[in-house]
Amino acid sequence: MTNPPLGVTCPSSRDRARRLSAHRARPSLPRQPAGINMADAVKTIRALARGLDVLQLLQSSGALTLHALHQQTGLPKATILRILKTLRERGMVWQRMADDAYVPSYSLVEQAGRMDRELALVETASPLLERLSDRIRWPSVLAVPRLTHMEVIETNASRAYFDQIPLGPVGFRVNMLRSASGRAFVTFCEPPVREAILETLRRSEHAGDAKARNPDYIAHLMRETEAQGYGLRDPDFGGDFDRGRAQADDGRESLAVPILLGSHVPGTLNITWSRRVHGRESGAARFAGPVREAAEAVADLLAKRP
């Protein structure tokens, strides 16, 4: 081994190990992404916070002028004008001509209200869906209308005994006129809502919506569903949004019941079973009562909410 230069003390193996351990123990700083200045990022977050402050003020007050916003936020008017311009371009606020006040968009308020109503619906229905799966053992979904289709917002599929029939997932789009859930909703919803749905579907380019242009089909669908008190799948519906059972068949049948709050229908509850186990008529006879009872229980609880 070569001797170290004069005046230089060679560290022992213990010293080297201690230094290496200390080096490894130092916390490493997060690497800054290339091309991003941290100061700029902080400015962006502050700008967002200011914008949210302005929007929250408008939502809580209903309408405020530029001067009132300046007084309440303490922000320069030039800054507020830039925020308002951005919010207007995003469709979140509009300016009233009568007094130049800025008003939160109805669409924003309506969307927030719809989300609140659907959260209340899910919170109310979820435990009843769980009880329904204990009683029937086949899976169910809670679905709500989206003008051109129904959308799944809750399912007990993971809790059902027959879990080989996966339903959903949350956000899944269900055909409005051919599915059990859609038929139950269209039949029992308020007439202006129904007409808006049908008018929109008549203009749809989806093959699965073509039946909306057939008045006899719609009339028969509604007569049958109203007489039964529940919706059943179109006999040609195999679960696919657009294709018929000959092209796409999931081997299932479904039955759906509206959740009735007076004349308003916030959503539907369904039950899905395998055709190999129960036929269309025998399954409907077996499951209609329990599903209807669950839907009525959801409606009763919703009516009691403040």
CSV table of C-alpha atoms in Angstrom, one decimal:
chain,number,residue,atom,x,y,z
A,1,MET,CA,0.0,0.0,0.0
A,2,THR,CA,1.3,3.5,-0.8
A,3,ASN,CA,2.0,5.7,2.1
A,4,PRO,CA,-0.1,9.0,2.3
A,5,PRO,CA,1.6,12.3,1.6
A,6,LEU,CA,3.5,13.9,4.4
A,7,GLY,CA,1.2,15.8,6.8
A,8,VAL,CA,-1.9,13.9,5.7
A,9,THR,CA,-3.5,11.5,8.2
A,10,CYS,CA,-5.1,8.5,6.6
A,11,PRO,CA,-8.6,8.1,8.0
A,12,SER,CA,-9.3,4.8,9.7
A,13,SER,CA,-11.9,2.4,8.3
A,14,ARG,CA,-14.1,3.3,11.2
A,15,ASP,CA,-13.9,7.0,10.4
A,16,ARG,CA,-14.7,6.3,6.7
A,17,ALA,CA,-17.7,4.3,7.7
A,18,ARG,CA,-18.9,7.0,10.1
A,19,ARG,CA,-18.7,9.7,7.3
A,20,LEU,CA,-20.4,7.5,4.8
A,21,SER,CA,-23.2,6.8,7.2
A,22,ALA,CA,-23.6,10.5,8.0
A,23,HIS,CA,-23.7,11.3,4.3
A,24,ARG,CA,-26.4,8.8,3.7
A,25,ALA,CA,-28.5,10.0,6.6
A,26,ARG,CA,-28.7,13.6,5.2
A,27,PRO,CA,-32.2,14.3,3.9
A,28,SER,CA,-32.3,14.8,0.2
A,29,LEU,CA,-34.1,17.8,-1.1
A,30,PRO,CA,-36.8,17.3,-3.7
A,31,ARG,CA,-35.5,17.9,-7.2
A,32,GLN,CA,-37.0,20.9,-8.9
A,33,PRO,CA,-38.6,20.1,-12.3
A,34,ALA,CA,-36.6,21.5,-15.2
A,35,GLY,CA,-38.0,24.8,-16.5
A,36,ILE,CA,-40.2,25.6,-13.4
A,37,ASN,CA,-39.3,28.5,-11.1
A,38,MET,CA,-40.6,27.9,-7.6
A,39,ALA,CA,-41.2,31.6,-7.1
A,40,ASP,CA,-43.5,31.6,-10.2
A,41,ALA,CA,-45.4,28.6,-8.8
A,42,VAL,CA,-46.0,30.4,-5.5
A,43,LYS,CA,-47.3,33.4,-7.5
A,44,THR,CA,-49.7,31.2,-9.4
A,45,ILE,CA,-51.1,29.7,-6.2
A,46,ARG,CA,-51.6,33.1,-4.8
A,47,ALA,CA,-53.4,34.2,-7.9
A,48,LEU,CA,-55.7,31.1,-7.7
A,49,ALA,CA,-56.4,31.8,-4.0
A,50,ARG,CA,-57.4,35.4,-4.9
A,51,GLY,CA,-59.7,34.2,-7.7
A,52,LEU,CA,-61.4,31.7,-5.3
A,53,ASP,CA,-61.8,34.4,-2.7
A,54,VAL,CA,-63.6,36.6,-5.3
A,55,LEU,CA,-65.8,33.7,-6.5
A,56,GLN,CA,-66.7,32.6,-2.9
A,57,LEU,CA,-67.7,36.2,-2.1
A,58,LEU,CA,-70.0,36.3,-5.2
A,59,GLN,CA,-71.6,33.0,-4.3
A,60,SER,CA,-72.3,34.0,-0.7
A,61,SER,CA,-73.6,37.5,-1.5
A,62,GLY,CA,-75.4,36.7,-4.8
A,63,ALA,CA,-74.1,39.8,-6.6
A,64,LEU,CA,-71.4,42.4,-6.0
A,65,THR,CA,-70.1,45.4,-7.9
A,66,LEU,CA,-66.4,45.9,-8.7
A,67,HIS,CA,-66.3,48.6,-6.0
A,68,ALA,CA,-67.9,46.3,-3.4
A,69,LEU,CA,-65.4,43.5,-4.3
A,70,HIS,CA,-62.5,45.9,-3.9
A,71,GLN,CA,-63.8,47.0,-0.4
A,72,GLN,CA,-64.3,43.5,0.8
A,73,THR,CA,-61.2,41.8,-0.6
A,74,GLY,CA,-58.7,44.7,-0.3
A,75,LEU,CA,-57.4,43.7,-3.7
A,76,PRO,CA,-56.6,46.4,-6.4
A,77,LYS,CA,-59.4,46.9,-8.8
A,78,ALA,CA,-57.1,46.0,-11.7
A,79,THR,CA,-56.4,42.6,-10.1
A,80,ILE,CA,-60.1,42.0,-9.5
A,81,LEU,CA,-60.9,42.9,-13.1
A,82,ARG,CA,-58.5,40.3,-14.4
A,83,ILE,CA,-60.0,37.7,-12.1
A,84,LEU,CA,-63.5,38.6,-13.2
A,85,LYS,CA,-62.5,38.5,-16.9
A,86,THR,CA,-61.1,35.0,-16.3
A,87,LEU,CA,-64.3,33.9,-14.5
A,88,ARG,CA,-66.5,35.3,-17.2
A,89,GLU,CA,-64.5,33.5,-19.9
A,90,ARG,CA,-65.0,30.3,-18.0
A,91,GLY,CA,-68.7,30.8,-17.7
A,92,MET,CA,-68.6,31.1,-13.9
A,93,VAL,CA,-69.9,34.7,-13.5
A,94,TRP,CA,-71.7,37.3,-15.6
A,95,GLN,CA,-72.3,41.0,-15.4
A,96,ARG,CA,-75.7,42.4,-14.7
A,97,MET,CA,-76.6,45.4,-16.9
A,98,ALA,CA,-78.9,47.1,-14.4
A,99,ASP,CA,-76.1,48.0,-11.9
A,100,ASP,CA,-73.0,46.4,-13.5
A,101,ALA,CA,-72.8,44.0,-10.6
A,102,TYR,CA,-71.1,40.6,-11.1
A,103,VAL,CA,-73.3,37.5,-10.5
A,104,PRO,CA,-72.4,33.9,-10.1
A,105,SER,CA,-73.5,31.8,-13.1
A,106,TYR,CA,-76.8,29.9,-12.7
A,107,SER,CA,-75.1,26.9,-14.2
A,108,LEU,CA,-72.4,26.9,-11.5
A,109,VAL,CA,-75.0,27.3,-8.7
A,110,GLU,CA,-77.2,24.6,-10.3
A,111,GLN,CA,-74.2,22.2,-10.7
A,112,ALA,CA,-73.3,22.7,-7.0
A,113,GLY,CA,-77.0,22.1,-6.0
A,114,ARG,CA,-77.2,19.0,-8.1
A,115,MET,CA,-74.1,17.6,-6.5
A,116,ASP,CA,-75.5,18.3,-3.1
A,117,ARG,CA,-78.8,16.5,-4.0
A,118,GLU,CA,-77.0,13.5,-5.4
A,119,LEU,CA,-74.7,13.2,-2.4
A,120,ALA,CA,-77.8,13.2,-0.2
A,121,LEU,CA,-79.4,10.6,-2.4
A,122,VAL,CA,-76.3,8.3,-2.3
A,123,GLU,CA,-75.9,8.8,1.4
A,124,THR,CA,-79.6,7.9,2.0
A,125,ALA,CA,-79.8,5.0,-0.5
A,126,SER,CA,-76.4,3.3,0.2
A,127,PRO,CA,-77.4,1.5,3.5
A,128,LEU,CA,-80.7,0.4,1.9
A,129,LEU,CA,-78.9,-1.0,-1.1
A,130,GLU,CA,-76.7,-3.0,1.3
A,131,ARG,CA,-79.8,-4.4,3.0
A,132,LEU,CA,-81.4,-5.2,-0.4
A,133,SER,CA,-78.3,-7.2,-1.4
A,134,ASP,CA,-78.6,-9.2,1.9
A,135,ARG,CA,-82.3,-9.9,1.1
A,136,ILE,CA,-82.1,-10.6,-2.6
A,137,ARG,CA,-78.5,-11.5,-3.1
A,138,TRP,CA,-78.4,-10.2,-6.7
A,139,PRO,CA,-76.7,-6.9,-7.3
A,140,SER,CA,-78.3,-3.5,-7.7
A,141,VAL,CA,-77.4,0.0,-8.9
A,142,LEU,CA,-78.7,3.5,-8.0
A,143,ALA,CA,-78.9,5.6,-11.2
A,144,VAL,CA,-79.7,9.2,-11.9
A,145,PRO,CA,-80.8,11.0,-15.2
A,146,ARG,CA,-78.3,12.9,-17.4
A,147,LEU,CA,-80.8,14.0,-20.1
A,148,THR,CA,-79.5,11.6,-22.7
A,149,HIS,CA,-78.8,8.6,-20.5
A,150,MET,CA,-78.8,7.3,-16.9
A,151,GLU,CA,-75.6,7.3,-14.9
A,152,VAL,CA,-74.7,4.9,-12.1
A,153,ILE,CA,-73.8,6.7,-8.9
A,154,GLU,CA,-73.8,3.7,-6.4
A,155,THR,CA,-73.9,-0.1,-6.5
A,156,ASN,CA,-73.9,-2.9,-4.1
A,157,ALA,CA,-72.3,-5.3,-6.6
A,158,SER,CA,-69.3,-5.8,-4.3
A,159,ARG,CA,-71.5,-6.9,-1.4
A,160,ALA,CA,-73.9,-9.1,-3.4
A,161,TYR,CA,-73.8,-12.9,-3.0
A,162,PHE,CA,-73.8,-13.4,-6.7
A,163,ASP,CA,-70.9,-11.1,-7.3
A,164,GLN,CA,-70.0,-12.7,-10.6
A,165,ILE,CA,-72.4,-10.1,-12.2
A,166,PRO,CA,-70.3,-6.9,-11.9
A,167,LEU,CA,-72.4,-3.7,-12.3
A,168,GLY,CA,-71.4,-0.1,-12.7
A,169,PRO,CA,-68.8,1.2,-12.1
A,170,VAL,CA,-69.8,4.6,-10.7
A,171,GLY,CA,-70.1,6.9,-13.7
A,172,PHE,CA,-71.2,4.1,-16.1
A,173,ARG,CA,-73.7,5.4,-18.8
A,174,VAL,CA,-76.9,3.4,-19.2
A,175,ASN,CA,-79.2,3.6,-22.2
A,176,MET,CA,-82.3,5.7,-21.5
A,177,LEU,CA,-84.9,4.0,-23.6
A,178,ARG,CA,-83.8,0.3,-23.6
A,179,SER,CA,-82.5,-0.2,-20.1
A,180,ALA,CA,-84.8,-1.0,-17.1
A,181,SER,CA,-83.5,2.1,-15.2
A,182,GLY,CA,-84.0,4.4,-18.1
A,183,ARG,CA,-87.5,3.1,-18.9
A,184,ALA,CA,-88.5,3.5,-15.2
A,185,PHE,CA,-87.3,7.1,-15.2
A,186,VAL,CA,-88.8,8.2,-18.5
A,187,THR,CA,-92.2,6.7,-17.6
A,188,PHE,CA,-92.5,8.2,-14.1
A,189,CYS,CA,-90.7,11.5,-14.4
A,190,GLU,CA,-92.5,14.8,-14.8
A,191,PRO,CA,-93.9,15.4,-18.3
A,192,PRO,CA,-91.7,18.4,-19.1
A,193,VAL,CA,-88.6,16.5,-18.1
A,194,ARG,CA,-89.7,13.5,-20.3
A,195,GLU,CA,-90.3,15.7,-23.3
A,196,ALA,CA,-86.9,17.4,-23.0
A,197,ILE,CA,-85.3,13.9,-22.8
A,198,LEU,CA,-87.2,12.6,-25.8
A,199,GLU,CA,-86.6,15.7,-27.9
A,200,THR,CA,-82.9,15.5,-27.2
A,201,LEU,CA,-82.8,11.7,-28.0
A,202,ARG,CA,-84.6,12.3,-31.3
A,203,ARG,CA,-81.7,14.3,-32.4
A,204,SER,CA,-79.1,11.8,-31.2
A,205,GLU,CA,-76.8,10.1,-33.7
A,206,HIS,CA,-76.4,7.0,-31.4
A,207,ALA,CA,-77.9,3.9,-32.8
A,208,GLY,CA,-79.1,3.0,-29.3
A,209,ASP,CA,-81.3,6.2,-29.2
A,210,ALA,CA,-83.0,5.6,-32.6
A,211,LYS,CA,-86.2,4.3,-30.9
A,212,ALA,CA,-86.9,7.9,-29.6
A,213,ARG,CA,-88.0,8.7,-33.2
A,214,ASN,CA,-90.7,6.0,-33.0
A,215,PRO,CA,-93.8,7.3,-31.3
A,216,ASP,CA,-95.5,3.9,-31.1
A,217,TYR,CA,-92.4,2.4,-29.4
A,218,ILE,CA,-92.4,5.2,-26.8
A,219,ALA,CA,-96.2,4.9,-26.2
A,220,HIS,CA,-95.9,1.1,-25.7
A,221,LEU,CA,-92.9,1.5,-23.4
A,222,MET,CA,-94.8,3.9,-21.1
A,223,ARG,CA,-98.1,1.9,-21.1
A,224,GLU,CA,-96.3,-1.3,-20.1
A,225,THR,CA,-94.0,0.3,-17.5
A,226,GLU,CA,-96.8,2.3,-15.9
A,227,ALA,CA,-99.0,-0.8,-15.7
A,228,GLN,CA,-96.2,-2.8,-14.1
A,229,GLY,CA,-95.0,-0.1,-11.8
A,230,TYR,CA,-91.4,-0.9,-12.7
A,231,GLY,CA,-89.2,-0.9,-15.8
A,232,LEU,CA,-87.9,-4.0,-17.6
A,233,ARG,CA,-85.2,-4.1,-20.2
A,234,ASP,CA,-86.2,-3.9,-23.9
A,235,PRO,CA,-86.3,-7.6,-25.0
A,236,ASP,CA,-83.5,-6.8,-27.5
A,237,PHE,CA,-81.3,-5.0,-24.9
A,238,GLY,CA,-78.2,-7.0,-23.9
A,239,GLY,CA,-76.5,-4.4,-21.9
A,240,ASP,CA,-74.6,-2.5,-24.7
A,241,PHE,CA,-75.5,1.1,-25.2
A,242,ASP,CA,-76.0,0.9,-29.0
A,243,ARG,CA,-76.0,-2.7,-30.1
A,244,GLY,CA,-78.8,-5.2,-29.9
A,245,ARG,CA,-78.8,-8.5,-28.1
A,246,ALA,CA,-77.8,-10.4,-31.2
A,247,GLN,CA,-74.5,-8.4,-31.3
A,248,ALA,CA,-73.9,-8.0,-27.5
A,249,ASP,CA,-75.6,-10.1,-24.9
A,250,ASP,CA,-74.6,-10.0,-21.2
A,251,GLY,CA,-77.0,-12.9,-20.4
A,252,ARG,CA,-78.9,-10.8,-17.8
A,253,GLU,CA,-82.3,-9.3,-17.1
A,254,SER,CA,-83.0,-6.2,-15.0
A,255,LEU,CA,-85.9,-4.5,-13.2
A,256,ALA,CA,-85.9,-0.9,-12.0
A,257,VAL,CA,-88.2,1.1,-9.8
A,258,PRO,CA,-88.4,4.9,-9.6
A,259,ILE,CA,-87.7,6.7,-6.4
A,260,LEU,CA,-90.8,9.0,-6.2
A,261,LEU,CA,-90.8,12.3,-4.3
A,262,GLY,CA,-94.3,13.4,-5.2
A,263,SER,CA,-94.0,13.9,-9.0
A,264,HIS,CA,-90.2,14.3,-8.9
A,265,VAL,CA,-88.0,11.3,-9.6
A,266,PRO,CA,-84.4,11.9,-8.4
A,267,GLY,CA,-83.3,8.4,-9.5
A,268,THR,CA,-84.0,4.7,-9.8
A,269,LEU,CA,-83.1,1.5,-8.0
A,270,ASN,CA,-82.6,-1.7,-10.0
A,271,ILE,CA,-81.9,-5.4,-9.6
A,272,THR,CA,-80.0,-7.5,-12.2
A,273,TRP,CA,-80.0,-11.3,-12.4
A,274,SER,CA,-78.8,-14.0,-14.7
A,275,ARG,CA,-81.3,-15.3,-17.2
A,276,ARG,CA,-79.9,-18.8,-16.7
A,277,VAL,CA,-81.2,-18.7,-13.1
A,278,HIS,CA,-84.5,-16.7,-13.5
A,279,GLY,CA,-86.4,-15.9,-16.6
A,280,ARG,CA,-87.8,-12.4,-17.3
A,281,GLU,CA,-91.3,-13.0,-15.8
A,282,SER,CA,-90.2,-15.2,-12.9
A,283,GLY,CA,-87.4,-12.8,-11.9
A,284,ALA,CA,-89.8,-9.8,-12.1
A,285,ALA,CA,-92.4,-11.6,-10.0
A,286,ARG,CA,-89.7,-12.5,-7.4
A,287,PHE,CA,-87.8,-9.2,-7.2
A,288,ALA,CA,-90.3,-6.3,-7.9
A,289,GLY,CA,-91.7,-6.2,-4.3
A,290,PRO,CA,-88.3,-5.9,-2.5
A,291,VAL,CA,-86.9,-3.4,-4.9
A,292,ARG,CA,-90.1,-1.3,-4.7
A,293,GLU,CA,-89.9,-1.4,-0.9
A,294,ALA,CA,-86.3,-0.2,-1.0
A,295,ALA,CA,-87.2,2.6,-3.4
A,296,GLU,CA,-90.1,3.7,-1.1
A,297,ALA,CA,-87.8,3.7,1.9
A,298,VAL,CA,-85.2,5.9,0.1
A,299,ALA,CA,-88.0,8.3,-0.8
A,300,ASP,CA,-89.4,8.4,2.8
A,301,LEU,CA,-85.9,9.2,4.2
A,302,LEU,CA,-85.2,11.8,1.6
A,303,ALA,CA,-88.5,13.5,2.3
A,304,LYS,CA,-87.6,13.8,6.0
A,305,ARG,CA,-84.2,15.4,5.3
A,306,PRO,CA,-84.0,19.1,6.2
